[in-house]
mmCIF file of C-alpha atoms and ligand atoms in Angstrom:
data_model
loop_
_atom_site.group_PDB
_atom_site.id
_atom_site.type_symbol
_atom_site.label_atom_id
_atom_site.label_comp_id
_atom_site.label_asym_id
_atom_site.label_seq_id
_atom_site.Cartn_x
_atom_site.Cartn_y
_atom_site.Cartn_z
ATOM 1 C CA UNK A 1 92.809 8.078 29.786
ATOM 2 C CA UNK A 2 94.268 5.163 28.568
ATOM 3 C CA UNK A 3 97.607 4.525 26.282
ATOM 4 C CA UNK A 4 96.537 1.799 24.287
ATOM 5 C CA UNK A 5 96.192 2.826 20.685
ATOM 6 C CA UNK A 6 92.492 3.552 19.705
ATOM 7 C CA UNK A 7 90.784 3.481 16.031
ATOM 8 C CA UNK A 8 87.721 5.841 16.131
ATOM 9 C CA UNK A 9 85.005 4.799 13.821
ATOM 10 C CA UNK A 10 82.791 7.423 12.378
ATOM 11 C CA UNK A 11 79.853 5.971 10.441
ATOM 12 C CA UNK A 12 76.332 6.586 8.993
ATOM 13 C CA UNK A 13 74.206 4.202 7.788
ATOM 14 C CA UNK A 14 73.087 5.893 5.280
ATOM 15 C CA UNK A 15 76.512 5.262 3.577
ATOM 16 C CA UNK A 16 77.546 2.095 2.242
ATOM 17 C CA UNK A 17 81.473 2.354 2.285
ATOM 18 C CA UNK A 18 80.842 2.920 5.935
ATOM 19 C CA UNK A 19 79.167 -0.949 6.275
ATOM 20 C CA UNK A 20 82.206 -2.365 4.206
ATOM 21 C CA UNK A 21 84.727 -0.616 6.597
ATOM 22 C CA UNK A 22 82.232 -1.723 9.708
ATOM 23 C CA UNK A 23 82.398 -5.142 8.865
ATOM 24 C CA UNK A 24 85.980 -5.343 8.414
ATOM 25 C CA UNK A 25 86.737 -3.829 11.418
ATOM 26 C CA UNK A 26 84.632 -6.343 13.305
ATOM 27 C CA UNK A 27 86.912 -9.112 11.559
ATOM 28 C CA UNK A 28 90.118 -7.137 12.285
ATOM 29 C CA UNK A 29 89.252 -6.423 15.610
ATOM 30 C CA UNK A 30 89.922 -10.333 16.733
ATOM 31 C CA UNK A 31 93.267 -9.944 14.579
ATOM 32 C CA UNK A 32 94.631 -6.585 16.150
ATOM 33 C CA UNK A 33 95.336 -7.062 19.810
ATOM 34 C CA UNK A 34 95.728 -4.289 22.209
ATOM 35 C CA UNK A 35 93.724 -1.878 19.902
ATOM 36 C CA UNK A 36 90.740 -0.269 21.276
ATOM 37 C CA UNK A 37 88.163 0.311 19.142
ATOM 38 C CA UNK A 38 85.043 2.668 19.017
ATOM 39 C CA UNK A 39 81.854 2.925 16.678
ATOM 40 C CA UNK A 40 80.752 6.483 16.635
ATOM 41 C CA UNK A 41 77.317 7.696 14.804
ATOM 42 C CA UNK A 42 77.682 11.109 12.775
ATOM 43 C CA UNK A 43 75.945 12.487 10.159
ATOM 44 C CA UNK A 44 77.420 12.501 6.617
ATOM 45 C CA UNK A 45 74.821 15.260 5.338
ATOM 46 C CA UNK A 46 76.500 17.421 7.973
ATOM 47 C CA UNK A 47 79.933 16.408 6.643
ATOM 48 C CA UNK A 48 79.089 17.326 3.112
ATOM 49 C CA UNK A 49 77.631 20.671 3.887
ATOM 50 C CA UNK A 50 80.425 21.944 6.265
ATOM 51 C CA UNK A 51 82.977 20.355 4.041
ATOM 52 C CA UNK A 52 81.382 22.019 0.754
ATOM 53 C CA UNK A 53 81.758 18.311 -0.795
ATOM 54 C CA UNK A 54 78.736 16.955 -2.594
ATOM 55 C CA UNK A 55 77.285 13.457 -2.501
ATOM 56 C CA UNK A 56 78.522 11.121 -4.931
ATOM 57 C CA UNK A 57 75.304 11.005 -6.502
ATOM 58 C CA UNK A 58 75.982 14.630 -7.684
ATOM 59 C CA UNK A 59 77.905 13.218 -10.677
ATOM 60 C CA UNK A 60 76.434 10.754 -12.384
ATOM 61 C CA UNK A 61 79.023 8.822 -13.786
ATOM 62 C CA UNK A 62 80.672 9.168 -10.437
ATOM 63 C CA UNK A 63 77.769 7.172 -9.088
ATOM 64 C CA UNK A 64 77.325 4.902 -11.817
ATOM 65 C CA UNK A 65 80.856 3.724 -11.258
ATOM 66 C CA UNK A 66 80.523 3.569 -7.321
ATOM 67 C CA UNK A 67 77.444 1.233 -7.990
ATOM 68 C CA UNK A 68 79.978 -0.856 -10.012
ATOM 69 C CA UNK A 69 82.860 -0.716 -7.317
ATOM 70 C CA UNK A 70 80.258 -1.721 -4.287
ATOM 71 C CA UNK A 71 78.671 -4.981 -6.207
ATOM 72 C CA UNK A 72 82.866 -5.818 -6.521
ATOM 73 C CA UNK A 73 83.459 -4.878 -3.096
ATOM 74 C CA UNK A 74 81.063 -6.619 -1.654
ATOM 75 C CA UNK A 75 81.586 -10.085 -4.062
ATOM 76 C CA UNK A 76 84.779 -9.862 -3.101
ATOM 77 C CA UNK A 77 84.818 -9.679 1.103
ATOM 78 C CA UNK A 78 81.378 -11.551 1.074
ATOM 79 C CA UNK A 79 79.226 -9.040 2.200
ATOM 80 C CA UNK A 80 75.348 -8.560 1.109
ATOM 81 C CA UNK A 81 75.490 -5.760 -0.510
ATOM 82 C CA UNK A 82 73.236 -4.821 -3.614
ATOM 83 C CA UNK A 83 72.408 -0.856 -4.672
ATOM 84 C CA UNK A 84 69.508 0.437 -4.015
ATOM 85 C CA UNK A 85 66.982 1.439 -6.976
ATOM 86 C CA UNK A 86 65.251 3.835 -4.338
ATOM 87 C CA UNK A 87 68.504 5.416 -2.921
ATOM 88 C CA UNK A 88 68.645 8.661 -4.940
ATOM 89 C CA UNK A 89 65.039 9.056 -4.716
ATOM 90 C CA UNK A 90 65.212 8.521 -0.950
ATOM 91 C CA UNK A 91 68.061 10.682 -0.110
ATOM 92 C CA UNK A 92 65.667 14.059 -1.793
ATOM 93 C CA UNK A 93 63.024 12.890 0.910
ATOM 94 C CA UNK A 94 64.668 12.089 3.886
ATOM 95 C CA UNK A 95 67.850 12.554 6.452
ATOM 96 C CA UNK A 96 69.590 9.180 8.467
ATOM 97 C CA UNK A 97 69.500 11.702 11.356
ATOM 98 C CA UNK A 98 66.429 10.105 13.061
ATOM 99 C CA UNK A 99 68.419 6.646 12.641
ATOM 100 C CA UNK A 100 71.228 7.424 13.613
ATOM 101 C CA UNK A 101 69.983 9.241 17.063
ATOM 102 C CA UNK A 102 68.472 5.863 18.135
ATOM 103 C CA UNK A 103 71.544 4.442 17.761
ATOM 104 C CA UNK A 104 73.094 6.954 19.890
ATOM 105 C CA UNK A 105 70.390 5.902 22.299
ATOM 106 C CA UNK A 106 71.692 2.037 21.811
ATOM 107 C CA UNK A 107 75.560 3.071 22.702
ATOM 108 C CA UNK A 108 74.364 4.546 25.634
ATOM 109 C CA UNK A 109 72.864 0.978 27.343
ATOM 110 C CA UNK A 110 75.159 -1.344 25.323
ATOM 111 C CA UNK A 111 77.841 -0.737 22.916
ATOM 112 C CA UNK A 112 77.656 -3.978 20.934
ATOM 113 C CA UNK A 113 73.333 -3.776 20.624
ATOM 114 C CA UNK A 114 74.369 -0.319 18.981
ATOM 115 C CA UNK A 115 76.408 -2.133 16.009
ATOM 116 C CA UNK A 116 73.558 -5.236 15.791
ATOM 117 C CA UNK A 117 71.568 -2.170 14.982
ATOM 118 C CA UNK A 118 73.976 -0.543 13.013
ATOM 119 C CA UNK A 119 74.296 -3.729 10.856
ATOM 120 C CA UNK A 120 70.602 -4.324 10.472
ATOM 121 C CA UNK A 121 69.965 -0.855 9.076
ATOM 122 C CA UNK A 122 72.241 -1.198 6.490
ATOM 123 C CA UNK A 123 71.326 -4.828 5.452
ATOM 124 C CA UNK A 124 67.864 -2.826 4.984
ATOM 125 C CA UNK A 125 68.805 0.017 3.084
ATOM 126 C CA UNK A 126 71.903 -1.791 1.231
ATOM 127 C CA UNK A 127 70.617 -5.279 1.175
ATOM 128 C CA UNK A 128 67.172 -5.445 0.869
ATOM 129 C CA UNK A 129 66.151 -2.081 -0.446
ATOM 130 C CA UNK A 130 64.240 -0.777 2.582
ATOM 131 C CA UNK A 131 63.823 2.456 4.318
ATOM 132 C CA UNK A 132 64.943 3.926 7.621
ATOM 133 C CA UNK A 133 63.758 6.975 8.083
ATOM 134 C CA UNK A 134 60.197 6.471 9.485
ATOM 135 C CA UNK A 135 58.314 5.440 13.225
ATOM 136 C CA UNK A 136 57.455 2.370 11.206
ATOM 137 C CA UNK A 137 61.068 1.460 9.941
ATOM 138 C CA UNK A 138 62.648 1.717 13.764
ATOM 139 C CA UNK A 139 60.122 -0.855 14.798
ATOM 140 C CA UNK A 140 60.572 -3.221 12.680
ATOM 141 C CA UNK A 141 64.915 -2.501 12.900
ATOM 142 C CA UNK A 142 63.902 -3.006 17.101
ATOM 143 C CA UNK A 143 62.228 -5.930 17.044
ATOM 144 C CA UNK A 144 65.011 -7.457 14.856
ATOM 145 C CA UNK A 145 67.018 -7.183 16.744
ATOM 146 C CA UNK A 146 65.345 -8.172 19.657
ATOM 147 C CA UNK A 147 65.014 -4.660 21.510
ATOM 148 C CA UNK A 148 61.763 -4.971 23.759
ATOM 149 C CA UNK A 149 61.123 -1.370 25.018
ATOM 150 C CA UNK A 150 60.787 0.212 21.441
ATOM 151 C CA UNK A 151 58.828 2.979 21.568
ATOM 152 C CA UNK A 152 60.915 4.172 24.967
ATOM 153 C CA UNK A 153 63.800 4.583 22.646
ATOM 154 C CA UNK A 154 62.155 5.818 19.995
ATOM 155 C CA UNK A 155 61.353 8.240 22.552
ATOM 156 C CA UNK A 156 64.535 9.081 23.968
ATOM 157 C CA UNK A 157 65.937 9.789 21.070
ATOM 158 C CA UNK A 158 64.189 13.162 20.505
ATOM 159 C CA UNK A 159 65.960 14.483 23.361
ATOM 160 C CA UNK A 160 67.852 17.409 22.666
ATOM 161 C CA UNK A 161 71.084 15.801 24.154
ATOM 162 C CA UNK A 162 71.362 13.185 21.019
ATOM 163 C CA UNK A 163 70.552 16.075 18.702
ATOM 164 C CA UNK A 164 73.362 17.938 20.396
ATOM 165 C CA UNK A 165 76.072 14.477 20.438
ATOM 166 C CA UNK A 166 75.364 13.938 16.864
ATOM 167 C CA UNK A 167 76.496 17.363 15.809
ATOM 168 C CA UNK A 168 79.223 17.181 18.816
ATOM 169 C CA UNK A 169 80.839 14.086 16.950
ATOM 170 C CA UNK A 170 80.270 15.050 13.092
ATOM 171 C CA UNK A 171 81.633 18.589 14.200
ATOM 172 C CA UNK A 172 84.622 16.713 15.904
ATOM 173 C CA UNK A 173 85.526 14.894 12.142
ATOM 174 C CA UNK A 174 84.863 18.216 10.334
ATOM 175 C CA UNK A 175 87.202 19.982 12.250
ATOM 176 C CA UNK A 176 89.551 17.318 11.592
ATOM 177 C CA UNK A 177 89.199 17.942 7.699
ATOM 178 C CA UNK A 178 86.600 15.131 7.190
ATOM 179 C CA UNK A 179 84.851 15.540 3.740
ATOM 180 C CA UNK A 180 83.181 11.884 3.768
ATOM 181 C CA UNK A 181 82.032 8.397 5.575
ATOM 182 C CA UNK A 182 83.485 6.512 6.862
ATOM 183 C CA UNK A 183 86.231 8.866 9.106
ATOM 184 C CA UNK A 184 88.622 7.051 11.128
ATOM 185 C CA UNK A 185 90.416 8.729 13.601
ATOM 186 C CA UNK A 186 93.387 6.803 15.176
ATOM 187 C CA UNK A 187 94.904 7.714 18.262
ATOM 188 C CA UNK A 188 98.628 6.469 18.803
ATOM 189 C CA UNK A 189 100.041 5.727 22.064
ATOM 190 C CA UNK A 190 102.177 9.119 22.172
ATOM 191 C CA UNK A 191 98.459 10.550 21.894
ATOM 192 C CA UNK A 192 98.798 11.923 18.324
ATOM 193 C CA UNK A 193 96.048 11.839 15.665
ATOM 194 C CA UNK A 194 95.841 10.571 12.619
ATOM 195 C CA UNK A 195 92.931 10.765 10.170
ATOM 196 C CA UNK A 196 91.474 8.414 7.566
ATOM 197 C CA UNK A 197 89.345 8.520 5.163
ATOM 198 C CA UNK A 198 87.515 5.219 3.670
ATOM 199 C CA UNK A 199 86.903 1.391 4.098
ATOM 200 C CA UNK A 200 89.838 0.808 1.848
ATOM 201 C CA UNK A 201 92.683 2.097 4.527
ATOM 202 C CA UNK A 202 92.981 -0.287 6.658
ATOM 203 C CA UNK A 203 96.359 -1.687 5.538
ATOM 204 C CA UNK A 204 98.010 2.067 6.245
ATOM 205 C CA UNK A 205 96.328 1.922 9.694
ATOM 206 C CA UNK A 206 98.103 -1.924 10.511
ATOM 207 C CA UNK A 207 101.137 0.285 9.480
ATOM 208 C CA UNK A 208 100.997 3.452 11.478
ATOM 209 C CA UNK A 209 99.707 0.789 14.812
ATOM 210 C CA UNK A 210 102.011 -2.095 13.587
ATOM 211 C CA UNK A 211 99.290 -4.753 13.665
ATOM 212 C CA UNK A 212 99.187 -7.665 10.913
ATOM 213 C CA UNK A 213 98.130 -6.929 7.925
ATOM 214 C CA UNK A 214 94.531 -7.564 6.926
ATOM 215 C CA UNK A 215 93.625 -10.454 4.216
ATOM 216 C CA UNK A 216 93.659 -9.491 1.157
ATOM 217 C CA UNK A 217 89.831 -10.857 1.134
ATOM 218 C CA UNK A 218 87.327 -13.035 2.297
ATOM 219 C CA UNK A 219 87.310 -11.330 5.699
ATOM 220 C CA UNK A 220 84.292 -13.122 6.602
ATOM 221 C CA UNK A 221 86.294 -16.536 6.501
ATOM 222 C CA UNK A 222 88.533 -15.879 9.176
ATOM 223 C CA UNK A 223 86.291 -16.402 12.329
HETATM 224 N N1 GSH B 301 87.499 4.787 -1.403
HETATM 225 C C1 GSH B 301 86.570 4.901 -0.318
HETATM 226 C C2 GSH B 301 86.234 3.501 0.202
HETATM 227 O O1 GSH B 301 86.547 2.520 -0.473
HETATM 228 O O2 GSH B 301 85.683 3.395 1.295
HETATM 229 C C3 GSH B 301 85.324 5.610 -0.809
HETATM 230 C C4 GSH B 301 84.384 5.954 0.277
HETATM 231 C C5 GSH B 301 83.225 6.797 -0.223
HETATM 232 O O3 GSH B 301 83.072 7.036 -1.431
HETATM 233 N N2 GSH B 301 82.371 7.269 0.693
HETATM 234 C C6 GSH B 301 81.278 8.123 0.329
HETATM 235 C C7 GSH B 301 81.725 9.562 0.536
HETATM 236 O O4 GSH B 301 81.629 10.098 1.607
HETATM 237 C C8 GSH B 301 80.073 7.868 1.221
HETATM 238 S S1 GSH B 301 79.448 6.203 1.018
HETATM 239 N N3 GSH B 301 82.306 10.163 -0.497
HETATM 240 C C9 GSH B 301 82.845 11.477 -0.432
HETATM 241 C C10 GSH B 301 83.961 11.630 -1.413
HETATM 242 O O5 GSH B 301 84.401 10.602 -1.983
HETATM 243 O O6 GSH B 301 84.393 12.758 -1.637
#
């Protein structure tokens, strides 16, 4: 119940457009005053089956040339980003749901340990080629970054109610035609809705809030 203008960010770690548009939203946010701005955990899986889209690893030159485009992306804005050799394998196997619950957990005591969690998952699974899907993987993510009470949350997060959020927030994109990660939802000060889809909108959201334009690169620079 606030009019300021607000930029919804849906993410899951398991997606790696969803860490380039989470790490230029961290630099934007010290650019874009007056904009409130949230990270909110959902589960891409989810968004693919209730969509009817399929991953981009369904296609093969579709993923051979998203491969390409990250390794670019990520050169270009500075962020460590290499593809995984593992990923297609690993996505068979296992789900980010388990992942992404604890970090439900995380938003719930502190906001900003939720995205130093956020970020550390995907430096393993898009940086250093590690997994994050097993009791084994949260506590070494924990003890990162620095989270004492590990197995409490690791705990906590097979309550029912993070189960039910996850699906509460996924199901709030899907109804808002979301077919993919990252989905940002941006709230106007008249209190209309506007949906985007991918890292690489950010320019059309300065637009729609008038807020400068972001850098055309090197993000990382502007601290
Ligand atoms: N152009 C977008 C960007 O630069 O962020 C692409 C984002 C993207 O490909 N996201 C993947 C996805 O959900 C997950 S990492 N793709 C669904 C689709 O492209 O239909």
């Amino acid at each position: 119940t606030t009019n300021l203008p607000r930029i919804d960010y849906y993410f899951d770690v398991i997606s790696p457009y969803s860490y380039i548009g989470f790490e230029t939203l961290q630099q934007l946010q010290h650019q874009w005053n007056g904009v409130e701005i949230r990270y909110i955990p959902f589960a891409l899986a989810n968004v693919m089956k209730e969509s009817g889209n399929k991953p981009p690893g369904a296609l093969s030159v579709r993923w051979d040339m998203m491969m390409i485009d990250l390794k670019r992306s990520a050169k270009f804005l500075d962020i460590p980003l290499t593809p995984n050799p593992f990923f297609m394998k690993w996505i068979r196997q296992y789900r980010s749901t388990d992942a992404m619950k604890i970090l439900l957990v995380l938003e719930e005591r502190d906001p900003e340990l939720m995205e130093r969690t956020a970020r550390e998952m995907w430096h393993r699974v898009w940086s250093r080629s590690e997994k994050i899907f097993e009791y084994s993987d949260f506590v070494e993510i924990m003890n990162a970054v620095g989270i004492q009470d590990i197995e409490e949350v690791i705990e906590t997060s097979k309550e029912e109610k993070y189960q039910i959020a996850l699906e509460r927030n996924t199901e709030y994109c899907t109804r808002r035609n979301a077919y993919g990660a990252p989905w940002i939802n941006v709230t106007t000060t008249d209190g209309a809705e506007h949906s985007f889809f991918g890292s690489d909108r950010f320019h059309l959201i300065a637009d729609l809030l008038n807020q400068p334009q972001p850098l055309p690169q090197r993000l990382f620079q502007l601290e």
